[in-house]
Amino acid sequence: MIAKKGKVSIIDVAKKAGVSPATVSRVLNKTARVSPELTKKVLIAVNELNYVPDPFAHGLKTKRTRSIGLIISDITNPFFPELARGVEDYVSSMGYSLILCNTDAKPENEKRYVELLLNKGIDGLMFTSLRIGEDVIKSLLNDEVPCVLVGRKPENIEGLVYVVTDNYKGGCIAGEYLLNLGHKRFVHISGPLDNSAGRERLAGFIDTLKKYKVKEENIIIIESDFTMEGGYKSAEETLNLKPLPTAIFFANDAMAIGALQKFWEEKIDIPEVFSIVGFDNIKVSSLVAPPLTTISQEIYKIGQLSAGEMIKIIEGEKGEPIILEPKLIERRSCRCLR
Ligand code: RIB
């Protein structure tokens, strides 16, 4: 009699390895620690039997879909594709898929995507803003939905794991750098101030200027929105100031690049007229004219680390907040006045 040739099951693997099906599942789904000897036996059996887990059956059994949602606010800001790439590379190396959603920083879009992703049975949600409202995030955490905040620091949400650059310190570095170059009149083009990154970069910059006794009247703050268009408009506003500043710190590179466009149209020489510092170090910042001096964030790494925390939480481990160091990248957009 010829034996019926069926699909290899997890039970076949378990029998061959001499372990229980639960142990096979633990090894393959990394849901619990298994000794190196048993892990080796399982992997050899998987290999010899050419076992391929059925993702649908897996989803039904574990109530997981092995998919993660990443909600970003502005796909046109090159910061986010680099970040998303870090997340995607990490989650796919761990057997998960990534669903990317762009909200244009609108709370109603964020809410719509969260509902859609939950209905699709997503295993975890990664946020890059809290526009949806802290109460919504709190209720997701209460319902034990794994969540990670990327690139922002939550102020009032206990237990929300986050991965962020030290934005306050980044603002301080920008302030110290421009002061050391001998600048005395400053403009800060901030990000939206309902956003912790915007507030912290501003606070670090202004505190540093005040620490070195820069007079209030020589510090102008223009609130903008982290977009290139916002940067362009804030450059127009800056040109109307009297007296003009000699140094401008932009809360991100996208705004600095938008402003460079305006200054180029007005034939204003950078750095002769204004010294400019950005924040992020997106790849294109080294390609603009003049190449932009900026405070760098390790964007790809933030994506990877956030994804790592996300998967830890999904798989039942405790996630940890991570804070990365900002660094000055000196290029050609600033002038020494000394
Ligand atoms: O929301 C956009 C900004 O926030 C990015 O440019 C980056 O600075 C992030 O922290």
XYZ file of C-alpha atoms and ligand atoms in Angstrom:
348
model
C 0.000 0.000 0.000
C 1.256 3.447 -0.840
C 0.981 5.853 2.069
C -1.065 8.967 1.329
C 1.304 11.840 0.783
C -0.016 14.686 2.994
C 1.344 18.047 4.094
C 3.906 17.751 6.892
C 2.289 18.871 10.149
C 3.654 20.248 13.388
C 2.885 16.803 14.916
C 5.181 15.110 12.379
C 7.943 17.554 13.317
C 7.330 16.959 17.025
C 7.486 13.163 16.577
C 10.674 13.320 14.562
C 12.341 15.648 17.082
C 11.063 13.643 20.067
C 9.402 16.677 21.645
C 5.833 17.907 22.110
C 4.045 19.994 19.422
C 3.966 22.847 21.966
C 7.771 22.830 22.085
C 7.941 23.009 18.288
C 5.549 25.952 18.366
C 7.623 27.679 21.079
C 10.807 27.300 19.053
C 9.278 28.474 15.768
C 7.248 31.350 17.196
C 9.843 32.336 19.807
C 7.041 32.628 22.380
C 9.071 31.079 25.217
C 12.617 30.021 26.003
C 13.565 26.477 24.925
C 16.934 24.838 25.742
C 19.579 24.966 22.978
C 19.564 21.105 22.689
C 15.796 20.902 22.102
C 15.884 23.921 19.784
C 18.545 22.182 17.712
C 16.499 18.924 17.522
C 13.406 20.860 16.397
C 15.288 22.830 13.743
C 16.910 19.659 12.367
C 13.478 17.972 12.135
C 11.968 21.063 10.466
C 14.788 21.006 7.938
C 14.672 17.267 7.238
C 10.892 17.223 6.802
C 10.866 20.484 4.853
C 8.197 21.752 7.211
C 6.583 25.086 6.295
C 4.189 26.496 8.936
C 0.807 27.490 7.567
C 0.502 31.208 8.365
C -3.312 31.107 8.353
C -3.514 28.136 10.722
C -0.871 29.789 12.848
C -2.959 32.955 13.018
C -6.044 31.022 14.079
C -4.247 29.056 16.777
C -2.343 31.907 18.328
C -4.918 34.582 17.401
C -2.021 36.356 15.747
C -1.598 37.597 12.201
C 2.133 38.285 12.469
C 1.462 41.770 11.164
C 2.292 45.135 12.687
C 0.897 48.577 11.851
C 3.160 51.625 11.645
C 1.273 54.919 11.626
C 3.305 57.848 10.311
C 2.271 61.466 10.037
C 3.973 62.650 6.824
C 5.246 60.303 4.119
C 6.659 63.311 2.203
C 9.163 64.017 5.011
C 12.214 61.807 4.145
C 12.632 61.152 7.884
C 9.698 58.734 7.788
C 10.669 56.469 4.845
C 14.092 55.927 6.455
C 12.444 55.190 9.792
C 9.886 52.856 8.171
C 12.709 51.027 6.388
C 14.376 50.334 9.739
C 11.099 49.012 11.138
C 10.343 46.903 8.069
C 13.800 45.337 7.817
C 13.612 44.297 11.459
C 10.038 42.985 11.525
C 10.443 41.020 8.291
C 13.636 39.400 9.608
C 11.471 38.170 12.502
C 8.744 36.768 10.228
C 6.301 39.663 10.604
C 4.760 41.906 7.933
C 4.450 45.670 8.157
C 1.414 47.739 7.206
C 2.298 51.399 6.708
C -0.351 54.106 7.173
C 0.091 57.845 6.468
C -2.157 60.280 8.353
C -1.019 63.754 7.176
C -0.886 64.530 10.918
C -4.708 64.529 11.092
C -6.230 62.962 14.225
C -9.282 61.713 12.283
C -7.016 59.812 9.847
C -5.038 58.367 12.748
C -8.278 57.165 14.372
C -9.552 55.635 11.114
C -6.316 53.706 10.629
C -6.222 52.449 14.206
C -9.764 51.065 13.809
C -8.915 49.501 10.452
C -5.758 47.865 11.783
C -7.510 46.518 14.875
C -10.267 45.063 12.673
C -7.605 43.327 10.629
C -6.356 41.646 13.788
C -3.008 43.415 13.851
C -0.588 42.110 16.529
C 0.787 45.522 17.503
C 0.577 49.229 16.744
C 3.474 51.635 16.318
C 2.668 55.336 16.563
C 4.835 58.293 15.557
C 2.482 60.870 17.035
C -0.136 61.067 19.755
C -2.593 63.202 17.771
C -5.214 60.486 18.222
C -5.345 61.480 21.907
C -3.678 60.137 25.024
C -6.991 58.670 26.257
C -7.220 56.441 23.155
C -3.678 55.147 23.686
C -4.416 54.545 27.368
C -7.490 52.491 26.509
C -5.506 50.465 23.925
C -2.918 49.716 26.627
C -5.718 48.776 29.062
C -7.015 46.327 26.456
C -3.481 44.894 26.270
C -2.947 45.946 22.649
C 0.858 46.058 22.238
C 1.827 49.667 21.400
C 5.143 51.483 20.892
C 5.665 55.226 20.426
C 8.421 56.036 17.925
C 10.436 59.267 17.950
C 8.331 60.936 20.655
C 8.299 60.801 24.422
C 4.928 60.295 26.100
C 4.431 62.671 28.995
C 1.316 61.333 30.689
C 0.961 57.729 29.579
C 2.396 55.284 32.045
C 3.616 52.024 30.569
C 3.831 53.214 26.943
C 7.201 52.034 25.603
C 9.003 54.573 23.406
C 12.206 54.995 21.413
C 13.387 58.551 21.001
C 16.411 60.800 20.485
C 17.194 63.135 23.377
C 15.481 66.103 21.710
C 16.205 68.551 24.552
C 19.918 67.777 24.320
C 19.768 68.196 20.524
C 18.374 71.717 21.004
C 21.178 72.494 23.487
C 23.842 71.292 21.017
C 22.415 73.558 18.280
C 22.425 76.543 20.681
C 25.978 75.962 21.892
C 27.287 75.518 18.353
C 25.804 78.792 17.080
C 26.943 80.690 20.195
C 30.482 79.365 19.746
C 30.450 80.697 16.175
C 29.800 84.154 17.658
C 26.111 84.612 16.787
C 24.017 87.015 18.856
C 20.601 87.271 17.166
C 18.619 84.066 16.769
C 15.416 82.729 15.258
C 14.061 79.309 16.116
C 11.602 77.812 13.626
C 9.925 75.274 15.858
C 7.889 72.172 15.118
C 4.265 72.039 16.243
C 4.213 72.754 19.967
C 1.511 70.175 20.680
C 4.259 67.667 19.970
C 6.920 66.673 22.520
C 9.739 66.678 19.940
C 8.819 70.249 18.928
C 8.637 71.422 22.551
C 11.842 69.718 23.711
C 13.996 70.955 20.805
C 12.736 74.475 21.461
C 13.312 74.218 25.222
C 16.877 72.920 24.818
C 17.756 75.699 22.359
C 16.192 78.572 24.317
C 17.499 77.385 27.715
C 21.021 77.296 26.258
C 20.766 80.806 24.788
C 19.446 82.104 28.123
C 22.169 80.292 30.049
C 24.711 82.277 28.030
C 22.792 85.521 28.682
C 21.403 86.153 25.196
C 18.837 88.943 25.592
C 15.129 88.060 25.182
C 14.723 90.561 22.315
C 17.403 88.691 20.358
C 15.509 85.381 20.454
C 12.502 85.056 18.119
C 10.388 81.893 17.968
C 8.226 81.143 14.932
C 6.001 78.091 15.337
C 5.804 75.954 12.204
C 4.760 72.407 11.341
C 7.746 70.181 10.427
C 6.951 70.405 6.672
C 8.986 71.863 3.758
C 6.084 74.225 2.959
C 6.061 75.379 6.578
C 9.812 76.006 6.388
C 9.359 78.051 3.200
C 6.682 80.235 4.839
C 8.702 80.719 8.011
C 11.637 81.904 5.859
C 9.302 84.582 4.445
C 8.362 85.632 7.999
C 12.004 85.706 9.038
C 12.840 88.060 6.156
C 10.321 90.578 7.557
C 12.042 90.754 10.953
C 13.896 93.908 11.987
C 16.714 93.554 12.827
C 17.377 90.350 10.926
C 18.839 87.409 12.852
C 22.244 86.016 11.944
C 21.416 82.418 12.933
C 18.350 80.214 12.431
C 17.779 76.847 14.103
C 15.097 74.765 12.377
C 13.450 71.991 14.403
C 13.857 69.619 11.465
C 15.723 69.348 8.161
C 12.566 69.298 6.033
C 11.728 72.857 7.195
C 15.351 73.997 6.728
C 15.295 72.698 3.150
C 11.984 74.481 2.444
C 13.583 77.698 3.770
C 16.708 77.222 1.617
C 14.402 77.245 -1.414
C 12.954 80.623 -0.365
C 16.405 82.095 0.366
C 17.650 80.869 -3.023
C 14.676 82.519 -4.784
C 15.447 85.780 -2.961
C 19.167 85.467 -3.879
C 20.117 85.412 -0.198
C 23.502 83.885 0.353
C 23.650 81.100 2.937
C 25.736 81.097 5.125
C 26.871 84.686 4.354
C 23.563 86.225 5.507
C 22.110 83.530 7.778
C 23.733 80.543 9.459
C 21.333 77.603 9.388
C 21.155 74.463 11.533
C 18.590 71.690 11.024
C 17.616 68.571 12.967
C 17.350 64.910 11.807
C 20.185 64.453 9.275
C 17.928 63.027 6.578
C 19.974 61.751 3.637
C 19.110 64.639 1.316
C 20.572 67.182 3.785
C 24.080 66.479 2.567
C 22.975 67.028 -1.064
C 21.337 70.467 -0.854
C 23.236 73.720 -1.488
C 24.887 74.500 0.811
C 25.078 71.078 2.499
C 23.124 71.443 5.734
C 24.699 71.467 9.182
C 22.325 69.539 11.382
C 21.711 67.658 14.609
C 21.523 64.016 13.656
C 19.166 61.340 14.854
C 19.951 57.683 14.097
C 16.761 57.388 12.084
C 17.114 53.840 10.724
C 18.255 52.599 14.123
C 15.258 54.219 15.855
C 13.082 52.203 13.446
C 14.921 48.965 14.169
C 14.970 49.422 17.947
C 11.281 50.366 18.026
C 10.435 47.257 16.009
C 12.504 45.161 18.437
C 10.545 46.524 21.418
C 7.274 45.974 19.541
C 8.021 42.304 18.897
C 9.213 41.799 22.478
C 5.882 43.097 23.764
C 3.844 41.044 21.268
C 5.726 37.935 22.356
C 4.989 38.528 26.022
C 8.223 40.173 27.185
C 8.517 43.561 28.814
C 9.487 46.431 26.497
C 11.889 49.157 27.674
C 12.037 52.854 26.739
C 15.194 53.724 24.776
C 16.759 57.184 24.480
C 19.436 57.775 21.822
C 22.069 60.509 21.707
C 21.861 63.352 19.150
C 25.058 64.432 17.394
C 26.182 67.568 15.572
C 26.972 67.023 11.866
C 28.952 70.014 10.668
C 28.614 70.880 6.956
C 28.580 74.223 5.101
C 25.453 76.124 6.154
C 26.984 78.101 9.055
C 29.483 80.949 9.222
C 31.866 81.899 12.024
C 31.393 85.557 13.037
C 34.417 85.776 15.333
O 7.201 64.767 12.740
C 8.308 65.010 11.968
C 9.563 65.169 12.716
O 9.571 64.500 13.950
C 10.706 64.567 11.953
O 11.264 65.432 11.028
C 11.636 64.192 13.015
O 12.336 65.303 13.448
C 10.697 63.651 14.025
O 11.234 63.569 15.287
